[in-house]
Amino acid sequence: MILNFDSLIKNYLFRIRHICVYDIRNPKDKVRVEMRQAHRQTLTFSTSIGLVCATLFATASAETVTKKHTGHRSKSSQQTSSVTTHAKAMPVTVVPVASTAASSVQMSTAARRRLFTPRSADESIVVTGSALATRADSNANPVQTITAKQITSTSATTLGDYLLRLPSIGSSGTNNTNTNGGLGMSCTDIRNLGPSRVLVLVDGKRQVPTFGSGSQCVDLNSIPVDQIESVEILKDGGSELYGADAVSGVINIKLRHNTTKGDILIRGGITDHGDGQMGKISGYKGFDFDHGKGNITLFGSYMTQSGIRQKTRDWAANPWNSDAEVGETPTIGSSVTTNTRVIGSNFDVVSNGTGGGNSGAFHNFASSDRYNFASDQMLTNSLQQAVLSGDMHYEVNEHFDLYSSIRYTHKDAMNTLAGNPVTGATYPSTLSSAVTLPAASPYNIWGEDVSLYRRFSDLGERKYEEAFDQWQYTGGSKGKIVGNWMYDVSMSYGQTLAKFSTENMTNYAHYLQELGIQQVDPSDANSAVVYNPSICQASAGCSLTNPFGKLTSQQADYLRYTQNDHSTYQMRDFNARVHNNHLVHMPWQGGGDFGIAMGLEHRSEQASYTPDVLASNGDLGGGATYTGGGYNVTEAYIEGNLPLLHNMPFAHDLSVDAQGRWSDYNTFGTAYNWKTSINWAPVRDIRFRATLGTSFRAPTMTELYGGHSISYNSGNDPCAQASSYGSLSANVVATCAKQGVNTATFVNANSSQIPTLVGGNSALKPEEGRTYTFGTVITPRWIPNLMVSVEYWHYTIKNMITTLPVQYIVDSCYTGTNTGWCSNVASRSSAGQLTQVDDLYSNAGGLRTNGLDFDLNYRIRLSPHDHLNLSNNFQQLIGYLQQNEPGGTWYNYAGRLFYQSGYGMPRVRDYATATWSHNNFSLTYMMSYTGGMRFNDGSNDLSCKVYSYCKVPGIFAHDVTLNYNTKNWQFEVGVNNILDKKPPFVPDGATNTALSMYSEEIIGRYVFAQIGRSF
């Protein structure tokens, strides 16, 4: 007798399904009881029936209730899962049938049909990095997925705060610890390649950036954490599929959509110093209509977070002015004092504040006169944010599934800095580059022209307030064309409006009037000046002031000014996409279905930045010029995926993928990018993957059209530290002498800052690059639920668009190593101070960086009620070579910290988590590690024999979170930086640490709690 096992299995599955149908549709139907019992008696494994039925029922119920989709996918890609780099088969949660019986009433006909349709074991999904739905284990791109639970298990109030934990996220972006020029924005970065080289998507769609003075990015602060379902990070170039700005990778944020659930969440937190308070409330609710053919999901949230003042942290309360040489006493604070400082030909004195006109009213400048700006400065921004969003789709039929979504965000950010220091005018002003008090002034007792330096704290601390209004609408239709051909046509329009307000600025033109100072040549910032009191007397509201006394209220009001700048950014994006996952089946044994995807995109972007009228005309002694411009690009892409072999000897899976994109810019012409990849699994337990692709990046509007302004970048005047250059010190002394500066007596009024002209460059050319990765993923069958992956990655960029460390420019000039940079250094002021160093965006030589990623995920079943989840993300940076000028020297910045700028490239970074779950309880431990680095000023590593500090050690941070969840309630409490680890000491001239590197340590120990209610 020959048994037909195939028929037996089919009959077995049919009976299970038959029972489940009765159990689900008619759980209490007495007429069917006997029939169900008869069927059960024929099954050997009757004890498994409830489990199997529950699994089938849970799958159908989950599909009906949540209807998960990403960016309104077409039907061919409705099955979605959180996929890590190993992307194993999707787990199914089993729940008792009784607990979901009530939900079965809501199940649509389509859901029932899907429930009882046999499924392939190789479920296809769409993962960032491909436009095709493929099996999860055949994706060659290194993609890391972050779930909503992982984000909310930390103290992160914004997505940008969370991403800083990940080793692949660099520190050269902007985050909430950047208060001096940060604009309240959060700009992310992959592999330390900069925010302009990473593409941020939401549900697969481009987002409108936020535009500031000299910066632009998709602001992660504007995307509420509670609306996020998952985040996929493509840690590989994606220009050939997504466009030019995906050089380093893509971050695709998937939001909650299309649900019938509701949820309200309240969250709060505070540091153990009693500051950094955070409060948040959010909620969402989804509604089905027309028998499940349509759905509307609404979301809203409000979040407020107070800033942290620098004086409240003992490690930052006394900021070093610069890195002291060995044996020297460090200088603390700024050399621009609140009482007027006077520097003449052979003296340096400070007013006693009495306003007296004799030598007894002054004393020699000493370290005790320095102003400690930490008393007024903030370490983190204060944030307030409100978000409203709505999502709707309606399935007319299988050919027309209409969808639309809209999101509006209003955000306010605030930070403070010390009172405005006034030392002279900078670009674009033509007012006096130095505050020179003429010898003829009645308050000048020295008989010569002298230079004045004063910090106007009596006007109040500078208060920066940034207000952002951003909205984006996306609408379209998707569905079946014919056969397996699917389409998705959409249009997105977004706009960001921003206002930047700075209170208590000093009207420099009015200050000169109050002093009676008049330029001989008003068009020349270095012009000689004369004393002429009539210029004040002729100006309404002006009264002559004693530069060494206190301001009257009238004089203060005449000087005080609130600067208001405005920016806007608009984006229009039209997309037409088609794909066929099963175009043709390969005609050989083990062959799969060839898939193809194609698309057209037309995008236009316009931006403008309008500075305050007094900032642009120079009356404030500096400011910025107007920024405005735009571009449009038409693009087409194609992708083909060929599964060569599956379930064959030495080829459990073998597939190749190829992508290409053609771009036509109205500014730079055409460009072509391509990428190819291969995925090979000889057996189920191990697979190998590799990618190779090119990139082309056109300059952003900031880089191309950005208005010029003076930024006080971190750096030291070479004439103030001539002895620190070793064998090149003699060159520095000689160069300074040619400019009339005696290095033995020179006083640097700008302390650890250099006036730097920044802005766009219309002569820029696009970047070109190449990226390749290869690695392996191990999922051994003998160790269930274990995944280990190792990935090698390498990026090369030519004609790199960047700005350079300003220290590199001045050092190259003054040491004579490259005198070509001297053309970027403007003439010194009459007081011998640096007035301007040009550091506009330029096409530098190039960049090469490479490294290794090691990822591990392991789920261990300890008992029927206990599980342990382990994960680890590790990055080893092998090299970071940068060529600062075409044909120039290659500098290896791997393991270096740009200590003056606050960001660096550690060789080792690691983030590990361990979660123990027991029934409704779970306890999560998180550890992050940042490796040690050597200090570098952009030119050289600092010598440990010369400087007091030359490196930082590696540093660990530890967090703990406890969760308790019931059917409808969720409770969570946690402590971040539980050991209250302090950030390493970094003499950056402002905060005593590297703000972009150690955000968690800067905040200190932080406690938070949240409660949620589902309905």
CSV table of C-alpha atoms in Angstrom, one decimal, residues 157-164 170-189 195-196 200 207-223 303 305 379-385 409-415 464-470 496-500 565-569 607-609 700 702 841 995-996 999:
chain,number,residue,atom,x,y,z
A,157,THR,CA,11.6,63.1,23.5
A,158,THR,CA,12.5,63.4,19.8
A,159,LEU,CA,13.6,61.0,17.2
A,160,GLY,CA,16.9,62.8,16.8
A,161,ASP,CA,17.7,62.3,20.4
A,162,TYR,CA,17.2,58.6,20.1
A,163,LEU,CA,19.2,58.1,16.9
A,164,LEU,CA,22.3,59.6,18.6
A,170,GLY,CA,27.4,60.5,13.3
A,171,SER,CA,27.9,63.6,15.4
A,172,SER,CA,28.3,66.2,12.7
A,173,GLY,CA,24.5,66.9,12.6
A,174,THR,CA,22.6,69.3,14.8
A,175,ASN,CA,20.8,68.3,17.9
A,176,ASN,CA,19.1,69.8,21.0
A,177,THR,CA,22.4,70.4,22.7
A,178,ASN,CA,23.5,72.8,19.9
A,179,THR,CA,22.3,76.1,21.4
A,180,ASN,CA,24.7,78.5,19.7
A,181,GLY,CA,23.4,78.5,16.2
A,182,GLY,CA,21.4,75.3,16.5
A,183,LEU,CA,18.1,77.0,15.6
A,184,GLY,CA,16.2,74.4,17.6
A,185,MET,CA,16.6,71.9,14.7
A,186,SER,CA,17.6,68.2,14.8
A,187,CYS,CA,19.5,67.2,11.7
A,188,THR,CA,20.7,63.7,11.6
A,189,ASP,CA,23.8,62.2,10.0
A,195,PRO,CA,23.2,65.9,7.2
A,196,SER,CA,23.2,67.0,3.5
A,200,VAL,CA,15.0,61.3,5.4
A,207,GLN,CA,9.7,65.6,3.4
A,208,VAL,CA,10.0,69.4,3.2
A,209,PRO,CA,13.1,70.6,4.9
A,210,THR,CA,13.5,73.4,7.5
A,211,PHE,CA,15.6,76.3,6.3
A,212,GLY,CA,17.8,78.4,8.6
A,213,SER,CA,20.7,80.7,8.3
A,214,GLY,CA,23.4,78.5,6.8
A,215,SER,CA,21.6,75.2,7.4
A,216,GLN,CA,18.8,73.1,6.1
A,217,CYS,CA,17.5,69.6,6.9
A,218,VAL,CA,14.4,67.5,7.5
A,219,ASP,CA,13.9,68.5,11.2
A,220,LEU,CA,13.5,65.3,13.2
A,221,ASN,CA,12.2,67.5,16.1
A,222,SER,CA,9.0,68.1,14.0
A,223,ILE,CA,8.1,64.3,13.8
A,303,MET,CA,5.2,68.3,24.1
A,305,GLN,CA,10.7,70.5,27.4
A,379,LEU,CA,23.3,73.7,27.4
A,380,THR,CA,20.1,72.4,25.9
A,381,ASN,CA,17.3,74.1,24.0
A,382,SER,CA,13.8,74.6,25.4
A,383,LEU,CA,11.2,73.1,23.1
A,384,GLN,CA,7.5,73.3,22.7
A,385,GLN,CA,5.7,71.3,19.9
A,409,THR,CA,3.6,70.9,13.1
A,410,HIS,CA,4.2,74.1,15.2
A,411,LYS,CA,7.4,74.2,17.1
A,412,ASP,CA,9.0,76.8,19.4
A,413,ALA,CA,12.6,76.6,20.5
A,414,MET,CA,14.3,78.9,23.0
A,415,ASN,CA,17.9,79.3,24.2
A,464,TYR,CA,17.0,83.3,20.9
A,465,GLU,CA,13.5,82.3,20.0
A,466,GLU,CA,12.7,80.2,16.9
A,467,ALA,CA,9.2,79.5,15.7
A,468,PHE,CA,8.4,77.0,13.0
A,469,ASP,CA,5.2,76.2,11.1
A,470,GLN,CA,5.4,73.2,8.9
A,496,THR,CA,8.0,75.4,6.2
A,497,LEU,CA,7.9,78.9,7.6
A,498,ALA,CA,10.3,80.0,10.3
A,499,LYS,CA,10.9,83.1,12.3
A,500,PHE,CA,14.2,83.6,14.2
A,565,ASP,CA,14.8,87.0,10.5
A,566,HIS,CA,12.5,84.9,8.4
A,567,SER,CA,12.8,81.8,6.2
A,568,THR,CA,10.6,79.7,4.0
A,569,TYR,CA,11.0,76.5,2.1
A,607,ALA,CA,13.9,78.5,-0.4
A,608,SER,CA,14.5,82.0,1.0
A,609,TYR,CA,16.1,83.4,4.1
A,700,THR,CA,21.8,72.1,-1.6
A,702,THR,CA,22.2,76.5,1.4
A,841,TYR,CA,31.3,76.1,0.9
A,995,LEU,CA,28.2,69.0,22.8
A,996,SER,CA,27.5,66.9,19.7
A,999,SER,CA,24.3,64.5,24.7
